GROMACS .gro file of C-alpha atoms in nm:
model
  326
    1MET     CA    1  11.217  15.230   2.806
    2LYS     CA    2  10.881  15.352   2.925
    3THR     CA    3  10.722  15.035   2.789
    4PHE     CA    4  10.960  14.817   3.000
    5LYS     CA    5  10.878  15.010   3.320
    6LEU     CA    6  10.507  14.974   3.249
    7LYS     CA    7  10.540  14.597   3.204
    8LYS     CA    8  10.739  14.571   3.529
    9ALA     CA    9  10.474  14.761   3.723
   10VAL     CA   10  10.197  14.543   3.580
   11PHE     CA   11  10.392  14.229   3.673
   12SER     CA   12  10.443  14.352   4.031
   13LEU     CA   13  10.075  14.426   4.068
   14PHE     CA   14  10.000  14.078   3.937
   15ILE     CA   15  10.231  13.917   4.192
   16LEU     CA   16  10.082  14.118   4.480
   17PHE     CA   17   9.731  14.029   4.365
   18SER     CA   18   9.826  13.661   4.350
   19LEU     CA   19   9.978  13.667   4.697
   20SER     CA   20   9.676  13.845   4.839
   21PHE     CA   21   9.461  13.570   4.692
   22VAL     CA   22   9.678  13.300   4.851
   23PHE     CA   23   9.683  13.476   5.190
   24ALA     CA   24   9.314  13.559   5.182
   25GLN     CA   25   9.114  13.467   5.493
   26THR     CA   26   8.762  13.332   5.467
   27GLU     CA   27   8.498  13.210   5.715
   28ILE     CA   28   8.638  13.433   5.990
   29ASN     CA   29   8.484  13.384   6.332
   30GLN     CA   30   8.578  13.513   6.677
   31PHE     CA   31   8.467  13.443   7.034
   32VAL     CA   32   8.601  13.497   7.385
   33ILE     CA   33   8.604  13.283   7.699
   34PRO     CA   34   8.440  13.381   7.928
   35LYS     CA   35   8.174  13.575   7.748
   36ARG     CA   36   8.191  13.858   8.000
   37ILE     CA   37   8.544  13.964   8.089
   38PHE     CA   38   8.630  14.180   8.389
   39VAL     CA   39   8.946  14.374   8.468
   40GLY     CA   40   9.207  14.136   8.607
   41ASP     CA   41   9.044  13.820   8.468
   42THR     CA   42   9.244  13.568   8.265
   43ALA     CA   43   9.058  13.526   7.936
   44GLU     CA   44   9.099  13.368   7.592
   45LEU     CA   45   9.034  13.524   7.253
   46ASN     CA   46   8.974  13.262   6.981
   47PHE     CA   47   9.016  13.388   6.622
   48MET     CA   48   8.909  13.123   6.367
   49PHE     CA   49   8.966  13.143   5.992
   50ARG     CA   50   9.018  12.936   5.677
   51SER     CA   51   9.330  12.996   5.466
   52ASN     CA   52   9.520  12.844   5.173
   53VAL     CA   53   9.847  12.899   5.360
   54ASP     CA   54   9.983  12.585   5.529
   55PHE     CA   55  10.121  12.698   5.865
   56PHE     CA   56  10.216  12.337   5.951
   57LYS     CA   57  10.403  12.247   5.633
   58ASP     CA   58  10.596  11.919   5.661
   59GLU     CA   59  10.461  11.879   6.017
   60ALA     CA   60  10.178  11.631   5.978
   61ASP     CA   61  10.205  11.507   6.339
   62ILE     CA   62  10.173  11.855   6.493
   63ASP     CA   63   9.840  12.032   6.541
   64GLU     CA   64   9.948  12.323   6.764
   65LYS     CA   65  10.230  12.579   6.773
   66THR     CA   66  10.326  12.853   7.016
   67LEU     CA   67  10.357  13.202   6.872
   68ASP     CA   68  10.662  13.412   6.952
   69LEU     CA   69  10.529  13.710   7.149
   70THR     CA   70  10.851  13.905   7.084
   71LYS     CA   71  10.768  13.907   6.710
   72PHE     CA   72  10.434  14.079   6.760
   73PRO     CA   73  10.423  14.429   6.602
   74TYR     CA   74  10.342  14.576   6.946
   75SER     CA   75  10.429  14.521   7.310
   76THR     CA   76  10.235  14.232   7.466
   77ASP     CA   77  10.270  14.368   7.820
   78THR     CA   78  10.121  14.718   7.859
   79ASP     CA   79   9.913  14.917   8.103
   80SER     CA   80   9.602  14.807   7.914
   81PHE     CA   81   9.663  14.434   7.880
   82THR     CA   82   9.913  14.152   7.910
   83ILE     CA   83   9.923  13.864   7.661
   84LYS     CA   84  10.044  13.563   7.859
   85LYS     CA   85  10.042  13.310   7.576
   86ALA     CA   86   9.953  13.283   7.207
   87ILE     CA   87   9.912  12.964   7.003
   88ILE     CA   88   9.783  12.858   6.663
   89LYS     CA   89   9.590  12.532   6.618
   90ARG     CA   90   9.468  12.360   6.305
   91ASN     CA   91   9.165  12.146   6.239
   92GLY     CA   92   9.173  12.040   5.876
   93PRO     CA   93   9.162  12.353   5.660
   94MET     CA   94   9.057  12.567   5.959
   95TYR     CA   95   9.300  12.750   6.189
   96THR     CA   96   9.242  12.902   6.532
   97VAL     CA   97   9.466  13.160   6.698
   98VAL     CA   98   9.418  13.161   7.076
   99LEU     CA   99   9.538  13.462   7.277
  100THR     CA  100   9.547  13.412   7.654
  101PHE     CA  101   9.544  13.759   7.810
  102VAL     CA  102   9.467  13.966   8.120
  103PRO     CA  103   9.302  14.308   8.072
  104TRP     CA  104   9.395  14.591   8.308
  105LYS     CA  105   9.151  14.861   8.195
  106PRO     CA  106   8.777  14.858   8.123
  107GLY     CA  107   8.637  14.949   7.782
  108LEU     CA  108   8.716  14.827   7.430
  109LEU     CA  109   9.043  14.635   7.399
  110ASP     CA  110   9.186  14.631   7.044
  111PHE     CA  111   9.491  14.406   6.999
  112GLY     CA  112   9.564  14.526   6.647
  113GLN     CA  113   9.701  14.328   6.356
  114ILE     CA  114   9.927  14.025   6.413
  115ASP     CA  115  10.164  13.889   6.148
  116LEU     CA  116  10.127  13.513   6.186
  117LEU     CA  117  10.419  13.418   5.962
  118GLY     CA  118  10.656  13.635   6.160
  119ALA     CA  119  10.521  13.510   6.496
  120ILE     CA  120  10.542  13.145   6.387
  121TYR     CA  121  10.879  13.137   6.215
  122GLY     CA  122  11.050  13.423   6.401
  123THR     CA  123  11.155  13.603   6.084
  124LYS     CA  124  11.003  13.893   5.897
  125PRO     CA  125  10.840  13.756   5.579
  126THR     CA  126  10.844  13.933   5.241
  127VAL     CA  127  10.468  13.944   5.243
  128PRO     CA  128  10.309  13.934   5.593
  129PHE     CA  129  10.004  13.729   5.678
  130ASN     CA  130   9.807  13.959   5.907
  131ILE     CA  131   9.504  13.879   6.117
  132ASP     CA  132   9.309  14.156   6.286
  133PRO     CA  133   9.092  14.043   6.580
  134SER     CA  134   8.788  14.255   6.657
  135PRO     CA  135   8.795  14.469   6.974
  136VAL     CA  136   8.688  14.299   7.296
  137GLU     CA  137   8.465  14.460   7.558
  138ILE     CA  138   8.620  14.464   7.906
  139ALA     CA  139   8.381  14.524   8.195
  140SER     CA  140   8.468  14.704   8.518
  141ILE     CA  141   8.480  14.496   8.834
  142LEU     CA  142   8.193  14.709   8.968
  143PRO     CA  143   8.003  14.872   8.681
  144LYS     CA  144   7.851  15.210   8.748
  145GLY     CA  145   7.503  15.187   8.897
  146GLU     CA  146   7.525  14.809   8.955
  147ASP     CA  147   7.555  14.637   9.294
  148THR     CA  148   7.625  14.964   9.470
  149VAL     CA  149   7.414  14.862   9.771
  150LEU     CA  150   7.558  14.613  10.014
  151ARG     CA  151   7.362  14.292  10.022
  152SER     CA  152   7.254  14.116  10.339
  153VAL     CA  153   7.481  13.850  10.482
  154VAL     CA  154   7.395  13.499  10.360
  155PRO     CA  155   7.527  13.170  10.493
  156PRO     CA  156   7.804  13.000  10.294
  157LEU     CA  157   7.697  12.757  10.026
  158LEU     CA  158   7.787  12.399  10.113
  159ALA     CA  159   7.799  12.088   9.900
  160PRO     CA  160   7.542  11.820   9.990
  161GLY     CA  161   7.655  11.624  10.295
  162THR     CA  162   7.925  11.876  10.387
  163ILE     CA  163   7.739  11.992  10.699
  164TYR     CA  164   7.758  11.640  10.844
  165VAL     CA  165   8.133  11.636  10.790
  166ILE     CA  166   8.160  11.968  10.974
  167TYR     CA  167   7.947  11.840  11.262
  168GLY     CA  168   8.158  11.524  11.277
  169CYS     CA  169   8.479  11.729  11.294
  170ILE     CA  170   8.332  11.942  11.574
  171VAL     CA  171   8.236  11.630  11.774
  172LEU     CA  172   8.581  11.481  11.716
  173ILE     CA  173   8.751  11.799  11.836
  174ILE     CA  174   8.532  11.803  12.149
  175LEU     CA  175   8.616  11.438  12.222
  176LEU     CA  176   8.987  11.508  12.178
  177ILE     CA  177   8.966  11.804  12.416
  178VAL     CA  178   8.782  11.594  12.678
  179LEU     CA  179   9.035  11.314  12.638
  180GLY     CA  180   9.320  11.561  12.676
  181ILE     CA  181   9.165  11.700  12.998
  182MET     CA  182   9.120  11.348  13.138
  183LEU     CA  183   9.478  11.252  13.055
  184PHE     CA  184   9.605  11.572  13.214
  185ALA     CA  185   9.403  11.509  13.531
  186LYS     CA  186   9.537  11.154  13.560
  187ARG     CA  187   9.889  11.230  13.448
  188HIS     CA  188  10.044  11.131  13.782
  189GLN     CA  189   9.860  10.796  13.789
  190ILE     CA  190   9.955  10.735  13.427
  191ALA     CA  191  10.319  10.809  13.506
  192LEU     CA  192  10.309  10.570  13.805
  193ASN     CA  193  10.147  10.295  13.595
  194TYR     CA  194  10.407  10.342  13.324
  195LYS     CA  195  10.688  10.327  13.580
  196LYS     CA  196  10.537  10.013  13.735
  197HIS     CA  197  10.501   9.850  13.394
  198ARG     CA  198  10.860   9.932  13.303
  199THR     CA  199  10.982   9.797  13.641
  200LEU     CA  200  10.792   9.470  13.597
  201ARG     CA  201  10.930   9.435  13.248
  202ASN     CA  202  11.285   9.480  13.382
  203TYR     CA  203  11.216   9.224  13.655
  204ALA     CA  204  11.094   8.971  13.398
  205ARG     CA  205  11.397   9.027  13.177
  206ASN     CA  206  11.630   8.989  13.477
  207ALA     CA  207  11.458   8.665  13.583
  208ARG     CA  208  11.478   8.519  13.231
  209LYS     CA  209  11.847   8.600  13.220
  210ALA     CA  210  11.910   8.426  13.556
  211LEU     CA  211  11.709   8.117  13.458
  212LYS     CA  212  11.895   8.099  13.127
  213GLN     CA  213  12.229   8.108  13.311
  214ILE     CA  214  12.112   7.829  13.546
  215ARG     CA  215  12.017   7.613  13.247
  216LYS     CA  216  12.357   7.680  13.093
  217LEU     CA  217  12.525   7.586  13.422
  218GLU     CA  218  12.323   7.263  13.434
  219LYS     CA  219  12.428   7.180  13.078
  220ASN     CA  220  12.800   7.235  13.147
  221GLN     CA  221  12.815   7.113  13.509
  222GLU     CA  222  13.025   6.808  13.423
  223LYS     CA  223  13.310   7.038  13.322
  224LEU     CA  224  13.322   7.209  13.664
  225GLN     CA  225  13.458   7.107  14.003
  226ASP     CA  226  13.218   7.120  14.299
  227ASP     CA  227  13.362   7.447  14.432
  228SER     CA  228  13.344   7.612  14.088
  229PHE     CA  229  12.985   7.489  14.046
  230CYS     CA  230  12.884   7.638  14.384
  231PHE     CA  231  13.061   7.965  14.308
  232ALA     CA  232  12.873   7.989  13.975
  233ILE     CA  233  12.534   7.943  14.149
  234GLN     CA  234  12.615   8.215  14.401
  235GLN     CA  235  12.726   8.458  14.129
  236ILE     CA  236  12.407   8.401  13.929
  237PHE     CA  237  12.198   8.481  14.239
  238ARG     CA  238  12.410   8.781  14.344
  239VAL     CA  239  12.365   8.943  14.001
  240TYR     CA  240  11.995   8.853  13.994
  241LEU     CA  241  11.928   8.993  14.345
  242THR     CA  242  12.124   9.311  14.273
  243GLU     CA  243  11.906   9.389  13.970
  244ARG     CA  244  11.587   9.271  14.142
  245PHE     CA  245  11.612   9.469  14.467
  246GLY     CA  246  11.845   9.756  14.376
  247ILE     CA  247  12.107   9.664  14.638
  248ASN     CA  248  12.457   9.548  14.554
  249PHE     CA  249  12.465   9.185  14.669
  250LEU     CA  250  12.806   9.110  14.518
  251PRO     CA  251  13.017   9.201  14.825
  252LEU     CA  252  12.765   9.080  15.089
  253ALA     CA  253  12.834   8.776  15.306
  254THR     CA  254  12.586   8.491  15.324
  255SER     CA  255  12.480   8.600  15.674
  256GLN     CA  256  12.374   8.942  15.536
  257LEU     CA  257  12.157   8.799  15.256
  258ILE     CA  258  11.813   8.780  15.426
  259GLN     CA  259  11.862   9.112  15.606
  260ALA     CA  260  11.940   9.291  15.278
  261VAL     CA  261  11.630   9.147  15.106
  262SER     CA  262  11.414   9.239  15.409
  263GLN     CA  263  11.547   9.594  15.399
  264ALA     CA  264  11.475   9.623  15.023
  265THR     CA  265  11.117   9.489  15.048
  266GLY     CA  266  11.018   9.644  15.381
  267ASP     CA  267  10.918   9.302  15.515
  268PHE     CA  268  10.618   9.285  15.281
  269PHE     CA  269  10.703   8.942  15.142
  270SER     CA  270  10.444   8.665  15.171
  271ASP     CA  271  10.511   8.351  15.374
  272THR     CA  272  10.570   8.157  15.051
  273LYS     CA  273  10.841   8.398  14.938
  274LEU     CA  274  10.998   8.411  15.283
  275GLU     CA  275  11.018   8.032  15.273
  276GLN     CA  276  11.201   8.052  14.939
  277LEU     CA  277  11.442   8.311  15.084
  278GLU     CA  278  11.525   8.059  15.358
  279ILE     CA  279  11.590   7.798  15.090
  280LEU     CA  280  11.811   8.047  14.903
  281HIS     CA  281  11.998   8.113  15.227
  282SER     CA  282  12.053   7.740  15.273
  283ILE     CA  283  12.185   7.716  14.914
  284PHE     CA  284  12.442   7.986  14.995
  285ILE     CA  285  12.541   7.817  15.324
  286ARG     CA  286  12.589   7.482  15.150
  287SER     CA  287  12.782   7.649  14.867
  288ASP     CA  288  13.010   7.829  15.114
  289TYR     CA  289  13.088   7.502  15.288
  290ILE     CA  290  13.183   7.329  14.961
  291ARG     CA  291  13.391   7.627  14.849
  292PHE     CA  292  13.586   7.684  15.167
  293ALA     CA  293  13.602   7.335  15.328
  294HIS     CA  294  13.900   7.161  15.178
  295GLN     CA  295  13.748   6.812  15.214
  296GLY     CA  296  13.386   6.912  15.130
  297THR     CA  297  13.219   6.768  14.822
  298LEU     CA  298  12.863   6.757  14.689
  299HIS     CA  299  12.670   6.432  14.727
  300LYS     CA  300  12.557   6.234  14.427
  301GLY     CA  301  12.258   6.407  14.271
  302GLU     CA  302  12.301   6.718  14.490
  303ARG     CA  303  12.388   6.937  14.193
  304GLY     CA  304  12.051   6.860  14.039
  305GLU     CA  305  11.878   6.941  14.369
  306LEU     CA  306  12.058   7.279  14.390
  307ILE     CA  307  11.963   7.364  14.031
  308SER     CA  308  11.599   7.265  14.089
  309LYS     CA  309  11.580   7.469  14.411
  310SER     CA  310  11.741   7.770  14.235
  311ASN     CA  311  11.481   7.762  13.956
  312THR     CA  312  11.197   7.743  14.208
  313VAL     CA  313  11.337   8.033  14.416
  314ILE     CA  314  11.346   8.266  14.114
  315GLN     CA  315  11.002   8.162  13.988
  316VAL     CA  316  10.838   8.217  14.329
  317LEU     CA  317  11.012   8.550  14.389
  318GLU     CA  318  10.884   8.672  14.049
  319SER     CA  319  10.524   8.564  14.120
  320SER     CA  320  10.269   8.831  14.214
  321GLU     CA  321  10.159   8.669  14.541
  322GLY     CA  322  10.208   8.912  14.830
  323GLU     CA  323  10.436   9.128  14.613
  324ASN     CA  324  10.470   9.505  14.650
  325HIS     CA  325  10.741   9.528  14.383
  326ALA     CA  326  10.966   9.729  14.613
   0.00000   0.00000   0.00000
């Protein structure tokens, strides 16, 4: 019985020795980034080693794995440090464990042993594979006896050419301010010019509409009786004059036509435009006669004359000669 127990103990020691040989680490190397770490910095600890253990078994297309921080044998978020991320990378037979961490206290920071098999596979192995990184020196933000005297104020460091960009921005801001002041000073004139431009644009649109209706009347004149033709010409002009001078010409009699235009313009029309108003007045008189005289008819070719005169009246009234745009 004692012989059997002795053989069993020897066999167990042999197995443990064999596993320790398989899990042995060689060519261990360690470095940190940056070389000098201060409290509150985000840093990396790189622990490199060679091992016979294949941590990427059956995963030929993967060269990096994330370690499970919850499987570490200690808390990864303490008053002394916080491990934000941990990975293992392979490069042939070499492996590198990278710990991304933030130290919270100065002095030596010792992470302690880490079981890689447990952190990789999330289960507690029969025989752990531990790595033990060396302690890392954490410097204080302001080491004792260093930089305790305030330094003199120095100008900010600028990239080459940056000063010209700053000067250009300053000049641009000054120009914008000057432009803003000028626009503010001339705001009333700008408003008047805008109103004038909008009024002229409305006049032009109104004139185009009237001329288009006259062309349409000319095209369809054969379908109309003389009285209907004359009524259509008067209606085109009444709508045109109402929009043009801001007075309702629809209910006005022919005898009130020139007086209404004179009132709207303040008698500032040129002789040429006054002459066209007289022609327009004659068109209305002739149209009234045809409409209300039971035996009245237009002469041969008179429709064309009325259409031609109507086009000329609108074109002259819209010209800028002697116009105050009242």
